[in-house]
Amino acid sequence: MRIGIPQETKNRETRVALTPDGARALAEAGHDVRVESGAGAAAFLPDREYEAAGARIVSTTDAWDADLVLKVKEPLEHEYGLLRDNVLFTFLHLAANGPLAAALVAARTTAFSYDTVQLDDGSLPLLTPMSAVAGRLATLEGGHHLLSPQGGRGVLIAGAPGVPGARVVVIGGGVAGSHALAQAVGMGADAVVIDLDQGRLEALAEAHGDAVRTVVSTPEAIEREALEADLVIGAVLVPGHRAPTVLSREAVMRMRPGAVLVDIAIDQGGCFEVSRPTTHDEPVFSVGDVQVYCVTNMPGAVGATSTAALTHATLPYVRALAGGWESAVKADPALARGLNTDAGTVRYPAVATAFPDLPAGPPAAPVPDGR
């Protein structure tokens, strides 16, 4: 099979969909691996390492002209003309991206999204490594923007002898939220985590002891904690769906001057009412006296780490797709749930619900209950 790896074009995206070791594994299995020239350079993976692994270095067009295209981030508008009726495997977050959903349907692309590949227990094996990275980065970036030169409150997350650390509130105790929380605790913050799941809160309390205060999620509790926070990290996820809004604009306007919001859920539309996508070049905007950070490709800031972690997670699924996507989805319900579009139809229920004007087909596998 011809397997193409284009260069990522999103702002400051340093990841690439496959490491040279991953390319070697596919080439040794007999596949024609095509890597766009320079695709790995930002992750310090030069073309020569891919060539040594058995891949061919090709143009943009040749990387997309493959039976299976592997990417990290969703195709951008200027890439829509490169879409075709082949297989695409990448992060899509389609429920928050109508134009891309329509473009994939029009191109008749068989599109699998990393973020909807889901095991029977509800876990997301391909989203998990990037969520962990984004969670850690959320606390680091939030701490950076709390600094006075960045327009923040001038509060150090770790505090100082005799001075308490910053109040960091994490909304959502899943993978991203738990990693953000662990980073905050490790840096010495006065940490709070809010979640709907009492069992999850108990697990986080057991992991961190007195270093964390747990709060059961209600709209009133979220607003109360946000108003006392220096840094609020939104890590709310409903797999495959647009993120729910958990903090209103009116509440944000009443937060402490110089406070910071970081919205990890921005790929899925964002969980703060004020959220809108930002880039690594211009990561924040102001709402009243609050700084809001909504970078849509946070793990791209650490491309070497993220590329390795992503390849480790995706390679078994890539191997399966390279053997034929129809047989792959029949053999693996988790991968089947990753199918978002095929043959001019939407195949993922939440995306079909979000965009009822697009033609829809049956899901390739049922989504686990309790998502």
Coordinates of C-alpha atoms in Angstrom, one line a residue:
M1 CA 0.0 0.0 0.0
R2 CA 1.1 3.6 -0.7
I3 CA 1.3 5.4 2.6
G4 CA 1.8 9.2 2.6
I5 CA 3.0 11.5 5.4
P6 CA 2.5 15.2 4.4
Q7 CA 4.2 18.0 6.3
E8 CA 1.9 19.7 8.8
T9 CA 0.9 23.2 7.9
K10 CA -0.9 24.4 11.1
N11 CA 0.8 27.4 12.8
R12 CA 3.9 26.3 14.6
E13 CA 3.0 22.6 14.3
T14 CA 6.2 20.7 14.8
R15 CA 4.8 17.2 15.0
V16 CA 4.9 14.7 12.1
A17 CA 2.6 11.7 11.9
L18 CA 5.3 9.0 11.8
T19 CA 8.8 8.7 13.2
P20 CA 11.6 7.1 11.1
D21 CA 11.2 3.9 13.2
G22 CA 7.5 3.8 12.4
A23 CA 8.4 4.3 8.7
R24 CA 10.9 1.4 8.9
A25 CA 8.2 -0.9 10.4
L26 CA 5.8 -0.1 7.5
A27 CA 8.5 -0.3 4.8
E28 CA 9.7 -3.7 6.1
A29 CA 6.1 -4.9 5.8
G30 CA 6.3 -4.1 2.1
H31 CA 4.5 -0.8 2.0
D32 CA 5.6 2.2 -0.1
V33 CA 6.1 4.9 2.5
R34 CA 6.2 8.4 1.1
V35 CA 7.3 11.3 3.4
E36 CA 7.0 14.9 2.2
S37 CA 10.4 16.6 2.1
G38 CA 11.0 18.4 5.4
A39 CA 7.9 16.8 7.2
G40 CA 10.0 15.8 10.2
A41 CA 12.4 18.7 10.3
A42 CA 10.6 20.7 13.1
A43 CA 10.7 17.6 15.3
F44 CA 14.5 17.2 14.5
L45 CA 13.8 14.1 12.3
P46 CA 15.6 14.9 9.0
D47 CA 14.8 13.5 5.6
R48 CA 17.9 11.3 5.7
E49 CA 16.6 9.4 8.7
Y50 CA 13.4 8.5 6.8
E51 CA 15.4 7.5 3.7
A52 CA 17.6 5.3 5.8
A53 CA 14.4 3.7 7.2
G54 CA 13.3 2.8 3.7
A55 CA 10.9 5.7 3.0
R56 CA 10.9 7.8 -0.1
I57 CA 11.1 11.6 0.1
V58 CA 8.5 13.2 -2.1
S59 CA 6.6 16.4 -2.9
T60 CA 3.4 17.6 -1.2
T61 CA 1.2 16.3 -4.0
D62 CA 2.9 12.8 -4.0
A63 CA 2.5 12.6 -0.2
W64 CA -1.2 13.2 -0.5
D65 CA -1.5 10.9 -3.6
A66 CA -1.5 7.8 -1.5
D67 CA -3.9 5.0 -0.5
L68 CA -3.5 5.9 3.1
V69 CA -2.6 9.4 4.3
L70 CA -1.3 9.9 7.9
K71 CA -1.4 13.3 9.5
V72 CA -1.4 14.8 13.0
K73 CA -3.8 17.8 12.7
E74 CA -6.9 18.2 10.6
P75 CA -6.5 19.4 7.0
L76 CA -6.7 23.2 6.8
E77 CA -8.8 25.1 4.2
H78 CA -5.9 25.5 1.8
E79 CA -5.5 21.7 1.9
Y80 CA -9.1 20.8 1.0
G81 CA -8.1 20.6 -2.7
L82 CA -5.7 17.8 -1.8
L83 CA -8.5 15.6 -0.3
R84 CA -9.6 12.6 -2.4
D85 CA -11.4 9.3 -2.1
N86 CA -8.5 7.6 -0.2
V87 CA -8.1 6.9 3.5
L88 CA -7.1 9.7 5.9
F89 CA -6.0 9.0 9.5
T90 CA -5.5 12.1 11.7
F91 CA -7.1 14.2 14.4
L92 CA -10.3 15.7 13.0
H93 CA -12.5 17.0 15.8
L94 CA -15.3 17.2 13.2
A95 CA -18.2 18.0 15.5
A96 CA -16.7 21.5 15.9
N97 CA -15.6 21.9 12.2
G98 CA -18.5 22.0 9.7
P99 CA -16.4 23.2 6.7
L100 CA -14.0 20.3 7.1
A101 CA -16.8 17.8 7.5
A102 CA -18.4 19.1 4.3
A103 CA -15.1 19.0 2.4
L104 CA -14.4 15.4 3.4
V105 CA -17.9 14.4 2.4
A106 CA -17.5 16.2 -1.0
A107 CA -14.2 14.4 -1.6
R108 CA -15.6 11.1 -0.6
T109 CA -12.7 10.6 1.8
T110 CA -12.7 7.6 4.1
A111 CA -11.6 9.6 7.2
F112 CA -10.7 8.1 10.5
S113 CA -10.2 10.4 13.5
Y114 CA -7.7 9.7 16.2
D115 CA -10.0 11.3 18.8
T116 CA -12.9 9.0 18.2
V117 CA -11.0 5.7 18.2
Q118 CA -12.5 4.3 21.4
L119 CA -12.2 1.1 23.4
D120 CA -15.2 -0.7 24.8
D121 CA -14.5 0.8 28.3
G122 CA -14.8 4.3 26.8
S123 CA -11.1 5.2 26.8
L124 CA -9.5 6.9 23.9
P125 CA -6.1 5.3 23.2
L126 CA -4.9 7.7 20.5
L127 CA -6.1 10.9 22.2
T128 CA -4.7 9.9 25.5
P129 CA -1.0 10.6 24.9
M130 CA -1.7 14.0 23.4
S131 CA -4.1 14.8 26.2
A132 CA -1.4 14.0 28.7
V133 CA 1.0 16.4 26.9
A134 CA -1.6 19.1 26.6
G135 CA -2.5 18.8 30.3
R136 CA 1.1 19.3 31.4
L137 CA 1.6 22.2 29.0
A138 CA -1.6 23.9 30.1
T139 CA -0.2 24.4 33.6
L140 CA 3.2 25.5 32.2
E141 CA 1.6 28.0 29.7
G142 CA -0.8 29.2 32.3
G143 CA 2.0 29.9 34.7
H144 CA 3.9 31.7 32.0
H145 CA 1.0 34.0 31.2
L146 CA 0.5 34.7 34.9
L147 CA 3.8 36.6 34.8
S148 CA 3.5 40.4 34.9
P149 CA 5.4 41.0 31.6
Q150 CA 2.7 38.8 29.9
G151 CA -0.1 40.8 31.4
G152 CA -0.8 38.4 34.3
R153 CA -1.3 38.8 38.0
G154 CA 2.3 38.6 38.7
V155 CA 1.7 35.4 40.7
L156 CA 4.3 32.5 40.8
I157 CA 2.6 29.1 40.7
A158 CA 5.1 27.8 43.3
G159 CA 4.7 30.8 45.6
A160 CA 7.7 31.7 47.8
P161 CA 8.7 31.1 51.5
G162 CA 5.8 32.5 53.5
V163 CA 3.8 33.2 50.4
P164 CA 1.2 30.7 49.0
G165 CA 1.3 29.4 45.5
A166 CA -1.2 30.4 42.8
R167 CA -4.7 29.1 43.1
V168 CA -5.1 26.7 40.1
V169 CA -8.5 25.3 39.3
V170 CA -8.8 22.4 36.9
I171 CA -12.2 21.7 35.5
G172 CA -12.4 18.1 34.4
G173 CA -10.5 15.2 35.9
G174 CA -9.9 13.0 32.8
V175 CA -6.6 12.4 31.2
A176 CA -5.8 16.1 30.3
G177 CA -7.2 17.4 33.6
S178 CA -5.4 14.9 35.8
H179 CA -2.1 15.7 34.1
A180 CA -2.7 19.4 34.4
L181 CA -3.5 18.8 38.1
A182 CA -0.3 16.7 38.6
Q183 CA 1.8 19.5 37.0
A184 CA 0.2 22.1 39.2
V185 CA 0.7 20.1 42.4
G186 CA 4.3 19.4 41.4
M187 CA 4.9 23.1 41.0
G188 CA 3.5 23.9 44.4
A189 CA 0.1 25.4 43.5
D190 CA -2.9 25.7 45.7
A191 CA -4.8 23.2 43.5
V192 CA -8.5 22.5 43.0
V193 CA -10.1 19.9 40.7
I194 CA -13.7 19.9 39.7
D195 CA -15.5 16.9 38.1
L196 CA -18.9 15.3 37.9
D197 CA -17.6 11.8 38.7
Q198 CA -17.3 11.3 42.5
G199 CA -15.2 8.2 41.9
R200 CA -12.8 10.1 39.8
L201 CA -12.5 12.8 42.5
E202 CA -11.8 10.2 45.1
A203 CA -9.0 8.7 43.0
L204 CA -7.4 12.1 42.5
A205 CA -7.7 12.9 46.2
E206 CA -6.0 9.6 47.0
A207 CA -3.2 10.3 44.5
H208 CA -2.5 13.8 45.8
G209 CA -3.7 13.8 49.4
D210 CA -3.9 17.2 51.1
A211 CA -2.2 18.9 48.1
V212 CA -5.6 18.9 46.2
R213 CA -9.1 20.0 47.1
T214 CA -11.8 18.2 45.2
V215 CA -15.2 19.7 44.2
V216 CA -18.2 18.1 42.7
S217 CA -19.1 19.9 39.5
T218 CA -22.2 22.2 39.4
P219 CA -22.5 25.5 37.6
E220 CA -22.5 27.3 40.9
A221 CA -19.3 25.5 42.1
I222 CA -17.5 26.2 38.9
E223 CA -18.3 29.9 39.0
R224 CA -17.4 30.1 42.7
E225 CA -14.0 28.5 42.2
A226 CA -13.2 30.4 39.1
L227 CA -13.8 33.8 40.8
E228 CA -11.2 32.9 43.4
A229 CA -8.6 31.4 40.9
D230 CA -5.4 32.8 39.5
L231 CA -5.4 30.1 36.7
V232 CA -8.4 28.1 35.4
I233 CA -7.7 25.2 33.1
G234 CA -10.7 23.8 31.2
A235 CA -10.3 20.1 30.4
V236 CA -13.9 19.0 29.7
L237 CA -14.3 16.3 27.0
V238 CA -17.3 14.4 25.6
P239 CA -15.8 12.0 23.0
G240 CA -16.7 13.0 19.5
H241 CA -19.0 15.8 20.6
R242 CA -18.6 19.5 20.8
A243 CA -17.4 20.5 24.2
P244 CA -20.0 21.8 26.7
T245 CA -19.7 25.4 27.9
V246 CA -18.9 25.4 31.7
L247 CA -18.0 29.0 32.3
S248 CA -20.0 32.0 31.1
R249 CA -18.7 35.3 29.7
E250 CA -20.3 37.1 32.6
A251 CA -18.4 35.0 35.1
V252 CA -15.1 35.6 33.3
M253 CA -15.6 39.3 33.4
R254 CA -15.8 39.0 37.2
M255 CA -12.7 37.0 37.7
R256 CA -9.6 38.4 39.3
P257 CA -7.7 41.0 37.2
G258 CA -4.8 39.3 35.5
A259 CA -6.2 35.8 35.9
V260 CA -5.6 33.3 33.1
L261 CA -7.9 30.8 31.4
V262 CA -6.4 27.9 29.4
D263 CA -8.9 25.9 27.3
I264 CA -7.6 22.5 26.4
A265 CA -11.0 21.6 24.9
I266 CA -10.7 24.3 22.2
D267 CA -10.3 21.6 19.4
Q268 CA -13.8 20.5 20.3
G269 CA -15.2 24.1 20.3
G270 CA -13.9 25.1 23.7
C271 CA -15.5 24.9 27.2
F272 CA -15.5 28.6 28.1
E273 CA -18.1 30.9 26.5
V274 CA -15.4 33.4 25.6
S275 CA -13.1 30.8 23.9
R276 CA -12.0 31.1 20.3
P277 CA -9.0 29.4 18.6
T278 CA -5.6 31.0 18.9
T279 CA -2.1 30.1 17.6
H280 CA 1.4 29.6 19.1
D281 CA 2.3 33.0 17.5
E282 CA -0.6 34.8 19.2
P283 CA -1.7 32.4 22.0
V284 CA -3.8 34.7 24.2
F285 CA -6.4 37.4 24.0
S286 CA -8.0 39.5 26.7
V287 CA -11.6 39.4 27.9
G288 CA -11.9 42.2 30.4
D289 CA -8.9 41.9 32.6
V290 CA -8.5 38.1 32.0
Q291 CA -6.0 36.5 29.6
V292 CA -7.4 33.6 27.6
Y293 CA -5.2 30.9 26.1
C294 CA -6.8 28.7 23.4
V295 CA -4.0 27.3 21.2
T296 CA -5.5 24.5 19.1
N297 CA -2.3 22.4 18.8
M298 CA -0.7 22.7 22.2
P299 CA 1.4 19.5 21.9
G300 CA 3.0 21.0 18.8
A301 CA 5.1 23.0 21.2
V302 CA 7.0 19.8 22.1
G303 CA 7.2 18.1 18.7
A304 CA 9.9 15.7 19.5
T305 CA 8.1 14.3 22.6
S306 CA 4.7 14.4 21.0
T307 CA 5.7 12.7 17.7
A308 CA 7.3 9.8 19.5
A309 CA 4.3 9.4 21.8
L310 CA 1.8 9.6 19.0
T311 CA 3.6 7.1 16.8
H312 CA 3.8 4.6 19.6
A313 CA 0.0 4.8 20.0
T314 CA -1.1 5.0 16.3
L315 CA 1.3 2.5 14.7
P316 CA -0.8 -0.7 15.5
Y317 CA -3.9 0.9 14.0
V318 CA -1.9 2.1 11.0
R319 CA -0.7 -1.4 10.4
A320 CA -4.3 -2.6 10.5
L321 CA -5.5 0.1 8.0
A322 CA -2.6 -0.7 5.7
G323 CA -4.0 -4.2 5.4
G324 CA -7.3 -2.8 4.1
W325 CA -9.6 -0.5 6.0
E326 CA -12.8 -2.6 5.6
S327 CA -11.3 -5.7 7.1
A328 CA -9.7 -3.6 9.8
V329 CA -12.9 -2.1 11.1
K330 CA -14.6 -5.5 11.0
A331 CA -11.8 -6.9 13.2
D332 CA -11.6 -4.0 15.7
P333 CA -14.6 -2.1 17.0
A334 CA -12.4 0.6 18.5
L335 CA -10.9 1.5 15.1
A336 CA -14.4 1.2 13.6
R337 CA -15.6 4.0 16.0
G338 CA -12.9 6.2 14.5
L339 CA -14.6 6.2 11.1
N340 CA -16.1 9.7 10.6
T341 CA -16.8 9.9 6.9
D342 CA -16.9 7.5 4.0
A343 CA -18.2 7.4 0.4
G344 CA -19.8 10.9 0.7
T345 CA -21.5 10.3 4.0
V346 CA -21.0 11.1 7.7
R347 CA -20.5 7.9 9.7
Y348 CA -20.0 9.2 13.2
P349 CA -23.3 9.8 15.1
A350 CA -22.2 13.0 16.9
V351 CA -21.0 14.6 13.7
A352 CA -24.2 13.6 11.9
T353 CA -26.2 15.3 14.7
A354 CA -24.0 18.4 14.6
F355 CA -24.4 18.8 10.8
P356 CA -27.9 17.4 9.8
D357 CA -27.6 18.9 6.3
L358 CA -24.8 16.5 5.4
P359 CA -25.7 13.0 4.2
A360 CA -25.3 10.4 6.9
G361 CA -24.8 6.7 7.0
P362 CA -24.8 4.1 9.7
P363 CA -22.0 4.1 12.3
A364 CA -19.3 1.4 11.7
A365 CA -19.6 0.4 15.4
P366 CA -21.8 1.5 18.3
V367 CA -20.3 4.1 20.7
P368 CA -19.9 2.8 24.3
D369 CA -22.7 3.8 26.7
G370 CA -21.9 6.6 29.1
R371 CA -19.7 8.5 26.8

